[in-house]
mmCIF file of C-alpha atoms in Angstrom:
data_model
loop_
_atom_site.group_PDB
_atom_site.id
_atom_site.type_symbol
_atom_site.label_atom_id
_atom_site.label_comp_id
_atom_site.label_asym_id
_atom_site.label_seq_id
_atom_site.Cartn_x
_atom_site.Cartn_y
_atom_site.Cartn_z
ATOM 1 C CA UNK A 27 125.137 -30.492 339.435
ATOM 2 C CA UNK A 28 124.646 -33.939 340.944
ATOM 3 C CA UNK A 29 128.149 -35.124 339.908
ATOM 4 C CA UNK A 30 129.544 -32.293 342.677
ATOM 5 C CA UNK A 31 127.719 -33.845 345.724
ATOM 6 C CA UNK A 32 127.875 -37.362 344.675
ATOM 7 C CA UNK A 33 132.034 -37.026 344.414
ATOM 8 C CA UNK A 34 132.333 -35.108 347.713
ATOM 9 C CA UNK A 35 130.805 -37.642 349.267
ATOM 10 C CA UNK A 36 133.037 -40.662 348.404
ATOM 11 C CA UNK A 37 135.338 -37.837 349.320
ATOM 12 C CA UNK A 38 134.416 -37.621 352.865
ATOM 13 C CA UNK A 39 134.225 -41.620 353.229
ATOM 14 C CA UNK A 40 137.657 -42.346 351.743
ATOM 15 C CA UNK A 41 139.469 -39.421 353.719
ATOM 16 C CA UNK A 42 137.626 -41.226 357.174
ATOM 17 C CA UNK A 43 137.974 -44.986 356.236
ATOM 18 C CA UNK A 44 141.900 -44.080 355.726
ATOM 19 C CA UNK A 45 141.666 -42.097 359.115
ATOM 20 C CA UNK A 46 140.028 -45.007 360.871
ATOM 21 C CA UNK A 47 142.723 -47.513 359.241
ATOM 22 C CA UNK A 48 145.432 -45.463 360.953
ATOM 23 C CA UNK A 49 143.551 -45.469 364.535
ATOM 24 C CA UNK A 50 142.233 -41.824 364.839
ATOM 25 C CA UNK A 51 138.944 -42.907 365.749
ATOM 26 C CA UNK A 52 139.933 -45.814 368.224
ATOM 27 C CA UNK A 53 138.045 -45.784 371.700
ATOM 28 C CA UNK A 54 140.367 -45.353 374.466
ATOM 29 C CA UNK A 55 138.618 -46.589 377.919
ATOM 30 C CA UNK A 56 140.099 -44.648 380.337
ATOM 31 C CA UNK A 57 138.603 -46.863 383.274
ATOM 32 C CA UNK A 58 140.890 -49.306 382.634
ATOM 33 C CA UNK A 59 144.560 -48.891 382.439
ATOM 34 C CA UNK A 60 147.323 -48.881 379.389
ATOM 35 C CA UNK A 61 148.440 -52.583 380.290
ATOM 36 C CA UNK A 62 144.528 -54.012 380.343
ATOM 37 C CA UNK A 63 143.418 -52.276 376.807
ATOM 38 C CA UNK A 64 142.238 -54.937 374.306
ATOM 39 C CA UNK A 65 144.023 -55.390 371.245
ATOM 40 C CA UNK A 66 143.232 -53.839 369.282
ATOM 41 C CA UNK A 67 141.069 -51.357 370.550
ATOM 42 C CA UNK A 68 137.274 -51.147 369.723
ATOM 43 C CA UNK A 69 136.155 -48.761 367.200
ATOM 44 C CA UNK A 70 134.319 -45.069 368.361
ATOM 45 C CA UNK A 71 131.227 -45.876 365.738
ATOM 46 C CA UNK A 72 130.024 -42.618 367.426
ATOM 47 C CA UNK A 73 132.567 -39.746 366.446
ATOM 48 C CA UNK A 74 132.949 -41.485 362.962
ATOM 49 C CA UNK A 75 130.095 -41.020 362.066
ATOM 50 C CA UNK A 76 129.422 -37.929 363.778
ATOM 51 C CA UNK A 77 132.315 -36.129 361.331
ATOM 52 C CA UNK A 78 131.440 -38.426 358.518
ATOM 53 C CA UNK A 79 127.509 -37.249 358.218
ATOM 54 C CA UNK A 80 128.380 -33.698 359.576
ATOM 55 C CA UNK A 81 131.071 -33.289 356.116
ATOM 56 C CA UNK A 82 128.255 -35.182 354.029
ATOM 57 C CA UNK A 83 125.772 -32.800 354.518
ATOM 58 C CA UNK A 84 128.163 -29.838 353.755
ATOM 59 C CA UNK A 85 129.195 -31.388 350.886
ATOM 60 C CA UNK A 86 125.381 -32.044 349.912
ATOM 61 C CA UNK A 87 125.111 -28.158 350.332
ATOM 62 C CA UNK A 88 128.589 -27.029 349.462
ATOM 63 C CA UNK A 89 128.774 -29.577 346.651
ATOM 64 C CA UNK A 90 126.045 -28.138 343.793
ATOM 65 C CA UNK A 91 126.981 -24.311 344.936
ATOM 66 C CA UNK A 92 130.582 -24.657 343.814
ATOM 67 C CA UNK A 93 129.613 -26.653 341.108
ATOM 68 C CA UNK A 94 127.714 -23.892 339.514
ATOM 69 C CA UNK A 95 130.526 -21.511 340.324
ATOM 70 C CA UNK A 96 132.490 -23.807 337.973
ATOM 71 C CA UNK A 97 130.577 -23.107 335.533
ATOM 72 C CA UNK A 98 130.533 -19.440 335.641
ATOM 73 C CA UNK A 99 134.090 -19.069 335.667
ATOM 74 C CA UNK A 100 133.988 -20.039 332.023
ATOM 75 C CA UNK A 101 132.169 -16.951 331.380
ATOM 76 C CA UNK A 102 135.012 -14.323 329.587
ATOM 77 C CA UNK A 103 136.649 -11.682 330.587
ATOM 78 C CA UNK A 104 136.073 -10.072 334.086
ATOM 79 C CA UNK A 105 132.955 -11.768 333.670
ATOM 80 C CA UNK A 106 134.185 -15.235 335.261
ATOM 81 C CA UNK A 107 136.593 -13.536 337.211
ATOM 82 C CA UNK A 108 135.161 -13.600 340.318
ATOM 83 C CA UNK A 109 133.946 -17.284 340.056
ATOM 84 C CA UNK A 110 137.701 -18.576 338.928
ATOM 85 C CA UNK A 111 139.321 -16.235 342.502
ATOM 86 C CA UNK A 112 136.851 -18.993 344.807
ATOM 87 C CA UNK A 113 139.818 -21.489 344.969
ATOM 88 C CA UNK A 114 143.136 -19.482 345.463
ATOM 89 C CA UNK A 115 140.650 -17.275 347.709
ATOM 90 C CA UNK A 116 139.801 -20.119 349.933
ATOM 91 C CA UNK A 117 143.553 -21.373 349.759
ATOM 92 C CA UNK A 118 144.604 -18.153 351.472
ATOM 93 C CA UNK A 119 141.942 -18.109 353.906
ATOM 94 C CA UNK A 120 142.066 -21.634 354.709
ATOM 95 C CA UNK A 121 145.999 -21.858 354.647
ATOM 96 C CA UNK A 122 145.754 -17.841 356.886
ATOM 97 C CA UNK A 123 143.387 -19.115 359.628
ATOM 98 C CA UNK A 124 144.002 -22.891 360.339
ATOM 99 C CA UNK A 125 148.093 -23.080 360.869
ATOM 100 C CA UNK A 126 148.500 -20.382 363.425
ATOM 101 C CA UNK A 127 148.196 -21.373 366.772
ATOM 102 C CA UNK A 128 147.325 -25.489 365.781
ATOM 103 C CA UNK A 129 149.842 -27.664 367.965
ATOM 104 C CA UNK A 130 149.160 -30.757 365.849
ATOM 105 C CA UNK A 131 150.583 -28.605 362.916
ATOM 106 C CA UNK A 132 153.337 -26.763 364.113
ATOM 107 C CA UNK A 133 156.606 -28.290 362.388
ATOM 108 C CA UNK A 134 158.921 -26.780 359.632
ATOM 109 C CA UNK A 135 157.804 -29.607 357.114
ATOM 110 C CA UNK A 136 153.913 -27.982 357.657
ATOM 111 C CA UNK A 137 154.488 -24.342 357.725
ATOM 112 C CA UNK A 138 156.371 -24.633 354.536
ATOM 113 C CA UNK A 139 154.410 -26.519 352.772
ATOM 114 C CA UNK A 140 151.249 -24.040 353.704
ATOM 115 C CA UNK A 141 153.395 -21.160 352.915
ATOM 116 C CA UNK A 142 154.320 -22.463 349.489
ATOM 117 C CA UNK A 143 150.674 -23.047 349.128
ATOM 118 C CA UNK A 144 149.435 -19.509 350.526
ATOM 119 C CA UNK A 145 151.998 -18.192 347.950
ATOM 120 C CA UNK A 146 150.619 -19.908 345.030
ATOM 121 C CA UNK A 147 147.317 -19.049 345.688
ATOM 122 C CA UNK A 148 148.254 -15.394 345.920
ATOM 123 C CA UNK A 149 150.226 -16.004 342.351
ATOM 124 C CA UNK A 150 147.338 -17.611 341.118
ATOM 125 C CA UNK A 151 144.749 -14.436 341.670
ATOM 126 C CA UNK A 152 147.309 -12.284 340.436
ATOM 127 C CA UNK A 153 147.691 -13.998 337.339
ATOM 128 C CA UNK A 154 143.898 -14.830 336.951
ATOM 129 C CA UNK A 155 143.372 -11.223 337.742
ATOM 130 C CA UNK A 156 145.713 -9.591 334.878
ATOM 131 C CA UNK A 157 144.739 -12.638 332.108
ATOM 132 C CA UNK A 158 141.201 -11.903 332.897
ATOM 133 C CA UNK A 159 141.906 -7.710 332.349
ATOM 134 C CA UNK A 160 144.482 -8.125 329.094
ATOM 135 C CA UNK A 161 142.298 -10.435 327.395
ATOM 136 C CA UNK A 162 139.097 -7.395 328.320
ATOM 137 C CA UNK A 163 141.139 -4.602 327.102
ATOM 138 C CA UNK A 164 141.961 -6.659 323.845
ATOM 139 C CA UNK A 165 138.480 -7.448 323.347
ATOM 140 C CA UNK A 166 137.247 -3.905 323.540
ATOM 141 C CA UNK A 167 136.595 -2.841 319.693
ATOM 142 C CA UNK A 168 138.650 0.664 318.811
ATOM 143 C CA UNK A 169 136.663 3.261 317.959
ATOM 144 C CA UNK A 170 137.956 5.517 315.307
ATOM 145 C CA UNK A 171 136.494 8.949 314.302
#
């Protein structure tokens, strides 16, 4: 339960120290014109860690819930079912909401690649969904008279 948390967390500060290394969060004084910036330009501390604590405590909260959904999808049957849809579930609805309308997505490379991934997820379910019924049906004992 504390291995979820703990591993989103290192998450978070990997996926922000990379951002930072490639300039998202560089302070831009807009005071001062393009020519004058200093090279390179300072750090925004602020918005850093703004995103970095806000995603921390989500994943302090997020973190042990899924975890324990893990572990119910490993009941059988239809059982786990509903605990092993969470991830293709969240792919569609993630992959559904975020691309349309998002001018810092829009390109063919990026609505591919979600639509391939929308797709999957869809796959996924249905194939979750029909393993998890065959392998109920097969389970149920006959009963002869």
């Amino acid at each position: 339960m504390w291995l979820a948390p703990a591993e989103l967390v290192v998450a978070v500060a990997a996926y922000y120290l990379v951002k930072m290394a490639q300039g998202e969060f560089r302070a831009f004084d807009m005071t001062v014109g393009y020519p004058e910036q200093p090279d390179p330009l300072p750090i925004d501390w602020g918005g850093f860690l703004t995103k970095s604590v806000a995603w921390w405590v989500a994943a302090c909260i997020f973190g042990p819930l899924l975890a324990w959904a893990g572990t119910q999808a490993r009941r059988p049957h239809l059982g786990g079912l509903v605990f092993r849809l969470v991830v293709p579930l969240i792919v569609i609805v993630d992959m559904s909401l975020r691309l349309p309308g998002n001018r810092e997505l829009d390109g063919a490379v990026t609505i591919d690649t979600w639509s391939v991934m929308r797709i999957a997820a869809v796959v996924a379910c249905a194939l979750l969904t029909a393993w998890a019924l065959h392998t109920t049906h097969r389970a149920r004992p006959t009963v002869r008279t």
